[in-house]
mmCIF file of C-alpha atoms and ligand atoms in Angstrom:
data_model
loop_
_atom_site.group_PDB
_atom_site.id
_atom_site.type_symbol
_atom_site.label_atom_id
_atom_site.label_comp_id
_atom_site.label_asym_id
_atom_site.label_seq_id
_atom_site.Cartn_x
_atom_site.Cartn_y
_atom_site.Cartn_z
ATOM 1 C CA MET A 1 -12.105 -15.744 -6.648
ATOM 2 C CA ASN A 2 -9.006 -17.794 -6.596
ATOM 3 C CA MET A 3 -5.207 -16.499 -6.562
ATOM 4 C CA SER A 4 -4.794 -16.896 -10.291
ATOM 5 C CA GLU A 5 -7.999 -14.981 -11.150
ATOM 6 C CA GLU A 6 -7.183 -12.168 -8.679
ATOM 7 C CA LEU A 7 -3.608 -11.901 -10.347
ATOM 8 C CA SER A 8 -5.264 -11.785 -13.797
ATOM 9 C CA LYS A 9 -7.821 -9.049 -12.653
ATOM 10 C CA GLU A 10 -5.001 -6.908 -11.169
ATOM 11 C CA ILE A 11 -2.564 -7.438 -14.256
ATOM 12 C CA SER A 12 -5.537 -6.535 -16.516
ATOM 13 C CA TYR A 13 -6.123 -3.414 -14.586
ATOM 14 C CA ALA A 14 -2.633 -2.378 -14.797
ATOM 15 C CA LEU A 15 -2.211 -3.142 -18.558
ATOM 16 C CA ARG A 16 -5.621 -1.990 -19.761
ATOM 17 C CA HIS A 17 -6.501 0.964 -17.540
ATOM 18 C CA ALA A 18 -3.729 2.344 -15.334
ATOM 19 C CA PRO A 19 -0.164 1.541 -16.484
ATOM 20 C CA TRP A 20 1.065 4.897 -14.813
ATOM 21 C CA GLU A 21 -0.030 3.735 -11.285
ATOM 22 C CA TYR A 22 2.390 0.812 -11.776
ATOM 23 C CA GLU A 23 5.085 2.899 -13.400
ATOM 24 C CA LEU A 24 5.004 0.808 -16.602
ATOM 25 C CA GLU A 25 6.548 1.958 -19.757
ATOM 26 C CA MET A 26 4.140 0.690 -22.500
ATOM 27 C CA ASP A 27 4.939 0.652 -26.127
ATOM 28 C CA GLU A 28 2.279 1.439 -28.751
ATOM 29 C CA GLU A 29 1.201 -2.302 -29.027
ATOM 30 C CA GLY A 30 0.689 -2.395 -25.247
ATOM 31 C CA TRP A 31 3.820 -4.332 -24.252
ATOM 32 C CA VAL A 32 5.501 -3.680 -21.069
ATOM 33 C CA PRO A 33 8.646 -5.281 -19.656
ATOM 34 C CA VAL A 34 7.497 -8.259 -17.317
ATOM 35 C CA GLU A 35 10.370 -7.190 -14.837
ATOM 36 C CA GLN A 36 8.631 -3.635 -14.447
ATOM 37 C CA LEU A 37 5.225 -5.392 -13.768
ATOM 38 C CA LEU A 38 6.897 -7.640 -11.271
ATOM 39 C CA ASP A 39 8.568 -4.790 -9.421
ATOM 40 C CA ALA A 40 5.337 -2.908 -9.119
ATOM 41 C CA LEU A 41 3.479 -6.016 -7.968
ATOM 42 C CA HIS A 42 6.283 -6.700 -5.358
ATOM 43 C CA ARG A 43 5.501 -3.444 -3.825
ATOM 44 C CA ASN A 44 2.033 -4.735 -2.862
ATOM 45 C CA ARG A 45 1.950 -7.026 0.207
ATOM 46 C CA ALA A 46 -0.448 -9.468 -1.615
ATOM 47 C CA TRP A 47 1.884 -9.984 -4.531
ATOM 48 C CA LYS A 48 5.181 -9.900 -2.592
ATOM 49 C CA SER A 49 6.527 -13.284 -4.007
ATOM 50 C CA VAL A 50 4.879 -13.433 -7.354
ATOM 51 C CA THR A 51 7.070 -14.662 -10.228
ATOM 52 C CA THR A 52 7.036 -14.767 -13.830
ATOM 53 C CA LYS A 53 6.164 -18.411 -13.514
ATOM 54 C CA ASP A 54 3.005 -17.480 -11.692
ATOM 55 C CA ILE A 55 2.071 -15.031 -14.341
ATOM 56 C CA GLU A 56 2.828 -17.863 -17.156
ATOM 57 C CA GLN A 57 0.662 -20.300 -15.336
ATOM 58 C CA MET A 58 -2.199 -17.716 -14.862
ATOM 59 C CA ILE A 59 -2.219 -17.133 -18.469
ATOM 60 C CA GLU A 60 -2.101 -20.737 -19.145
ATOM 61 C CA CYS A 61 -4.886 -21.633 -16.902
ATOM 62 C CA SER A 62 -7.274 -18.984 -17.871
ATOM 63 C CA LYS A 63 -10.142 -20.129 -19.954
ATOM 64 C CA LYS A 64 -10.211 -16.703 -21.820
ATOM 65 C CA LYS A 65 -6.946 -15.593 -23.325
ATOM 66 C CA ARG A 66 -6.523 -11.957 -21.898
ATOM 67 C CA HIS A 67 -2.614 -11.647 -21.833
ATOM 68 C CA GLU A 68 0.381 -12.583 -23.947
ATOM 69 C CA LEU A 69 3.776 -13.193 -22.572
ATOM 70 C CA LYS A 70 6.696 -12.996 -24.980
ATOM 71 C CA ASN A 71 10.392 -12.080 -25.181
ATOM 72 C CA GLY A 72 10.255 -10.830 -21.570
ATOM 73 C CA LYS A 73 7.196 -8.567 -22.267
ATOM 74 C CA ILE A 74 3.528 -8.903 -21.203
ATOM 75 C CA ARG A 75 0.512 -7.146 -22.869
ATOM 76 C CA ALA A 76 -3.215 -7.246 -22.639
ATOM 77 C CA PHE A 77 -4.878 -8.545 -25.978
ATOM 78 C CA TYR A 78 -7.860 -5.993 -25.710
ATOM 79 C CA GLY A 79 -9.962 -4.065 -23.298
ATOM 80 C CA HIS A 80 -7.790 -0.772 -23.035
ATOM 81 C CA SER A 81 -9.029 2.431 -21.858
ATOM 82 C CA ILE A 82 -5.837 4.496 -21.547
ATOM 83 C CA PRO A 83 -5.489 7.728 -23.661
ATOM 84 C CA MET A 84 -2.859 6.296 -25.810
ATOM 85 C CA LYS A 85 -4.454 4.236 -28.495
ATOM 86 C CA ILE A 86 -3.137 0.703 -28.752
ATOM 87 C CA VAL A 87 -2.168 -0.277 -32.322
ATOM 88 C CA LYS A 88 -3.992 -3.493 -33.363
ATOM 89 C CA GLU A 89 -3.390 -5.752 -36.215
ATOM 90 C CA GLU A 90 -5.930 -5.029 -39.084
ATOM 91 C CA LYS A 91 -7.421 -8.419 -40.081
ATOM 92 C CA MET A 92 -10.256 -9.559 -42.436
ATOM 93 C CA PRO A 93 -13.010 -10.681 -39.973
ATOM 94 C CA PRO A 94 -15.093 -14.023 -40.362
ATOM 95 C CA ASP A 95 -18.393 -13.444 -42.164
ATOM 96 C CA VAL A 96 -20.419 -12.863 -39.094
ATOM 97 C CA LEU A 97 -19.606 -11.677 -35.553
ATOM 98 C CA TYR A 98 -21.560 -11.321 -32.387
ATOM 99 C CA HIS A 99 -22.037 -8.816 -29.668
ATOM 100 C CA GLY A 100 -23.637 -9.545 -26.314
ATOM 101 C CA THR A 101 -25.157 -6.525 -24.491
ATOM 102 C CA ALA A 102 -27.922 -5.512 -22.135
ATOM 103 C CA ARG A 103 -31.473 -4.776 -23.309
ATOM 104 C CA ARG A 104 -31.289 -1.321 -22.093
ATOM 105 C CA PHE A 105 -28.605 -0.353 -24.469
ATOM 106 C CA ILE A 106 -30.427 -1.700 -27.664
ATOM 107 C CA GLN A 107 -32.184 1.401 -28.553
ATOM 108 C CA SER A 108 -29.272 3.593 -28.379
ATOM 109 C CA ILE A 109 -27.144 1.026 -30.250
ATOM 110 C CA MET A 110 -29.767 0.643 -33.083
ATOM 111 C CA GLU A 111 -29.752 4.478 -33.468
ATOM 112 C CA LYS A 112 -25.858 5.278 -33.037
ATOM 113 C CA GLY A 113 -24.387 1.896 -33.881
ATOM 114 C CA LEU A 114 -21.854 0.136 -31.634
ATOM 115 C CA LEU A 115 -19.306 2.692 -29.977
ATOM 116 C CA PRO A 116 -16.388 1.951 -27.817
ATOM 117 C CA GLN A 117 -17.756 3.835 -24.891
ATOM 118 C CA ASN A 118 -14.975 3.980 -22.140
ATOM 119 C CA ARG A 119 -12.755 1.434 -24.203
ATOM 120 C CA GLN A 120 -10.634 2.236 -27.220
ATOM 121 C CA TYR A 121 -12.360 -0.295 -29.443
ATOM 122 C CA VAL A 122 -15.746 -1.913 -29.696
ATOM 123 C CA HIS A 123 -15.434 -5.672 -28.684
ATOM 124 C CA LEU A 124 -17.063 -8.290 -30.759
ATOM 125 C CA SER A 125 -17.121 -12.051 -30.152
ATOM 126 C CA GLN A 126 -16.192 -14.818 -32.466
ATOM 127 C CA ASP A 127 -19.012 -17.010 -31.347
ATOM 128 C CA LEU A 128 -22.497 -17.010 -29.761
ATOM 129 C CA GLU A 129 -21.317 -18.540 -26.424
ATOM 130 C CA THR A 130 -18.789 -15.872 -25.790
ATOM 131 C CA ALA A 131 -21.229 -13.221 -26.645
ATOM 132 C CA GLU A 132 -23.679 -14.524 -24.256
ATOM 133 C CA ASN A 133 -21.071 -14.524 -21.615
ATOM 134 C CA VAL A 134 -20.041 -10.928 -22.248
ATOM 135 C CA GLY A 135 -23.798 -9.754 -22.306
ATOM 136 C CA LYS A 136 -24.277 -11.429 -19.071
ATOM 137 C CA ARG A 137 -21.842 -9.064 -17.343
ATOM 138 C CA HIS A 138 -24.326 -6.253 -18.183
ATOM 139 C CA ASP A 139 -27.865 -8.023 -17.931
ATOM 140 C CA ASP A 140 -29.216 -11.418 -16.632
ATOM 141 C CA LYS A 141 -31.081 -11.688 -19.860
ATOM 142 C CA PRO A 142 -28.579 -10.250 -22.367
ATOM 143 C CA CYS A 143 -29.411 -9.367 -26.065
ATOM 144 C CA ILE A 144 -27.313 -10.826 -28.733
ATOM 145 C CA LEU A 145 -26.538 -8.825 -31.846
ATOM 146 C CA ILE A 146 -25.466 -10.218 -35.036
ATOM 147 C CA ILE A 147 -22.858 -8.139 -36.863
ATOM 148 C CA ASP A 148 -22.510 -8.418 -40.613
ATOM 149 C CA ALA A 149 -18.871 -8.427 -40.560
ATOM 150 C CA LYS A 150 -18.139 -9.455 -43.935
ATOM 151 C CA ARG A 151 -20.350 -6.780 -45.680
ATOM 152 C CA ALA A 152 -19.005 -4.104 -43.225
ATOM 153 C CA TRP A 153 -15.285 -5.053 -44.022
ATOM 154 C CA ASN A 154 -16.198 -5.083 -47.806
ATOM 155 C CA GLU A 155 -17.438 -1.604 -47.379
ATOM 156 C CA GLY A 156 -14.538 -0.348 -45.706
ATOM 157 C CA ILE A 157 -15.069 -0.789 -42.051
ATOM 158 C CA LYS A 158 -11.786 -1.935 -40.202
ATOM 159 C CA PHE A 159 -11.681 -4.910 -38.128
ATOM 160 C CA TYR A 160 -8.722 -5.832 -35.842
ATOM 161 C CA PHE A 161 -7.542 -9.171 -34.169
ATOM 162 C CA GLY A 162 -8.077 -9.125 -30.422
ATOM 163 C CA SER A 163 -7.628 -12.718 -29.265
ATOM 164 C CA GLU A 164 -8.936 -16.068 -30.377
ATOM 165 C CA LYS A 165 -12.447 -15.191 -29.239
ATOM 166 C CA VAL A 166 -12.374 -11.423 -29.497
ATOM 167 C CA TRP A 167 -12.388 -9.100 -32.490
ATOM 168 C CA LEU A 168 -12.100 -5.226 -32.294
ATOM 169 C CA ALA A 169 -13.623 -2.328 -34.495
ATOM 170 C CA ASP A 170 -13.464 1.332 -33.966
ATOM 171 C CA ALA A 171 -17.191 1.508 -34.559
ATOM 172 C CA ILE A 172 -19.858 -0.568 -36.144
ATOM 173 C CA PRO A 173 -22.756 1.552 -37.684
ATOM 174 C CA SER A 174 -26.307 0.167 -37.196
ATOM 175 C CA ARG A 175 -26.708 -0.909 -40.664
ATOM 176 C CA TYR A 176 -24.645 -3.813 -39.999
ATOM 177 C CA ILE A 177 -26.371 -4.870 -36.886
ATOM 178 C CA ARG A 178 -29.364 -7.057 -36.343
ATOM 179 C CA LYS A 179 -30.823 -8.516 -33.147
ATOM 180 C CA ALA A 180 -30.910 -12.192 -32.601
ATOM 181 C CA THR A 181 -33.817 -13.581 -30.612
ATOM 182 C CA TYR A 182 -32.491 -15.143 -27.389
ATOM 183 C CA GLY A 183 -34.060 -18.288 -28.493
ATOM 184 C CA LEU A 184 -32.156 -18.259 -31.683
ATOM 185 C CA ALA A 185 -28.925 -17.755 -29.976
ATOM 186 C CA VAL A 186 -29.466 -20.758 -27.724
ATOM 187 C CA MET A 187 -30.534 -22.933 -30.629
ATOM 188 C CA HIS A 188 -27.123 -22.520 -32.512
HETATM 189 C C1 HQG B 1 -22.444 -0.950 -24.792
HETATM 190 C C2 HQG B 1 -14.718 -8.336 -21.267
HETATM 191 C C3 HQG B 1 -25.272 2.354 -25.679
HETATM 192 C C4 HQG B 1 -22.008 -2.278 -25.352
HETATM 193 C C5 HQG B 1 -15.692 -8.754 -22.045
HETATM 194 C C6 HQG B 1 -21.423 -2.696 -23.962
HETATM 195 C C7 HQG B 1 -15.390 -8.311 -23.342
HETATM 196 C C8 HQG B 1 -23.574 1.005 -26.183
HETATM 197 C C9 HQG B 1 -21.081 -1.427 -23.227
HETATM 198 C C10 HQG B 1 -14.608 -6.973 -23.131
HETATM 199 C C11 HQG B 1 -23.542 1.727 -27.364
HETATM 200 C C12 HQG B 1 -19.609 -1.258 -22.946
HETATM 201 C C13 HQG B 1 -15.485 -5.735 -23.483
HETATM 202 C C14 HQG B 1 -24.308 2.690 -27.717
HETATM 203 C C15 HQG B 1 -21.983 0.069 -27.247
HETATM 204 N N1 HQG B 1 -25.247 3.014 -26.910
HETATM 205 N N2 HQG B 1 -24.514 1.335 -25.286
HETATM 206 N N3 HQG B 1 -24.259 3.320 -28.885
HETATM 207 N N4 HQG B 1 -22.338 1.077 -27.991
HETATM 208 N N5 HQG B 1 -22.621 0.026 -26.063
HETATM 209 O O1 HQG B 1 -17.435 -3.560 -20.709
HETATM 210 O O2 HQG B 1 -18.071 -5.209 -25.051
HETATM 211 O O3 HQG B 1 -13.575 -10.645 -19.283
HETATM 212 O O4 HQG B 1 -16.737 -1.641 -22.264
HETATM 213 O O5 HQG B 1 -22.962 -3.016 -25.865
HETATM 214 O O6 HQG B 1 -15.827 -10.150 -21.881
HETATM 215 O O7 HQG B 1 -19.196 -5.478 -22.846
HETATM 216 O O8 HQG B 1 -12.703 -8.217 -18.995
HETATM 217 O O9 HQG B 1 -17.562 -3.535 -23.263
HETATM 218 O O10 HQG B 1 -22.382 -3.469 -23.275
HETATM 219 O O11 HQG B 1 -14.663 -9.223 -24.069
HETATM 220 O O12 HQG B 1 -11.373 -10.054 -20.313
HETATM 221 O O13 HQG B 1 -21.610 -0.346 -23.899
HETATM 222 O O14 HQG B 1 -14.353 -6.972 -21.888
HETATM 223 O O15 HQG B 1 -13.436 -9.112 -21.156
HETATM 224 O O16 HQG B 1 -19.178 -2.248 -22.004
HETATM 225 O O17 HQG B 1 -16.725 -5.963 -23.024
HETATM 226 P P1 HQG B 1 -17.690 -2.826 -22.004
HETATM 227 P P2 HQG B 1 -17.957 -5.161 -23.574
HETATM 228 P P3 HQG B 1 -12.862 -9.442 -19.848
#
C-alpha cells in the first residue's frame, strides 16, 4: 500500500467509524473541520507532516471517491458505522442498481432482504464492475444481485446519494432483489 492509500484508510477509519478517537466534532452530515483532523493526525508519528494539500491529492488520485473536502471541512461520502446516523440526501435512483456480495450471504439476503449490518446504510453500486469489486472483498467468486430500484422507489423505498458510484438505502426487501448469474455480469 502506498502513502496515499494508507492516508485514505486512516481518514476513512476516523470519519466512518471512530471520530471520538481523533477528537473530531462531526455534524449531522458527517463534516468535520480539516484542522481538527490534521491536529489528530499530527499526533501520530507516521502523519507528523501531513498537510491539507496531501489530503487534497489523496482524494484527487483515489480511483474511488470516498471523501469530500469543502470550505475547510472534510467528510466521508458513505460507509459510516458510528451511532449518530449521518443524514444523506434522498434522491431518485437509476432504474437498476447492483450489489456484490458473498455466496454464503445469499440465502439470508433472499430471506430477510439487504440489511445494513454493521454500517448505517445498505450500499448499492451504480454499475456491475463496481459491484464485482465490492463483492470480491467478501468472496473470490462473488455473487451479483440486481436491485429493481425504480420499482422499489415507486413503492416508497428511500434511496440516498452516496458518491458517483455508490447509492445508499436503509434496507432493501427481498422482493426487489434477484440474482444475476456470474456469466451475465461479465457479459454486460
Ligand atoms: C451482507 C466499501 C446476510 C452484504 C465497499 C455485505 C462498499 C447480508 C455484508 C462499501 C444481509 C456487509 C460497503 C443479510 C446484507 N444477511 N448478509 N440479510 N444483508 N448482507 O462491508 O456493501 O472501499 O458492511 O451483502 O466497496 O460490502 O471501503 O458492506 O456483503 O462501497 O470505500 O453484509 O464499503 O467501500 O459488508 O461494502 P459491508 P458492503 P470502500
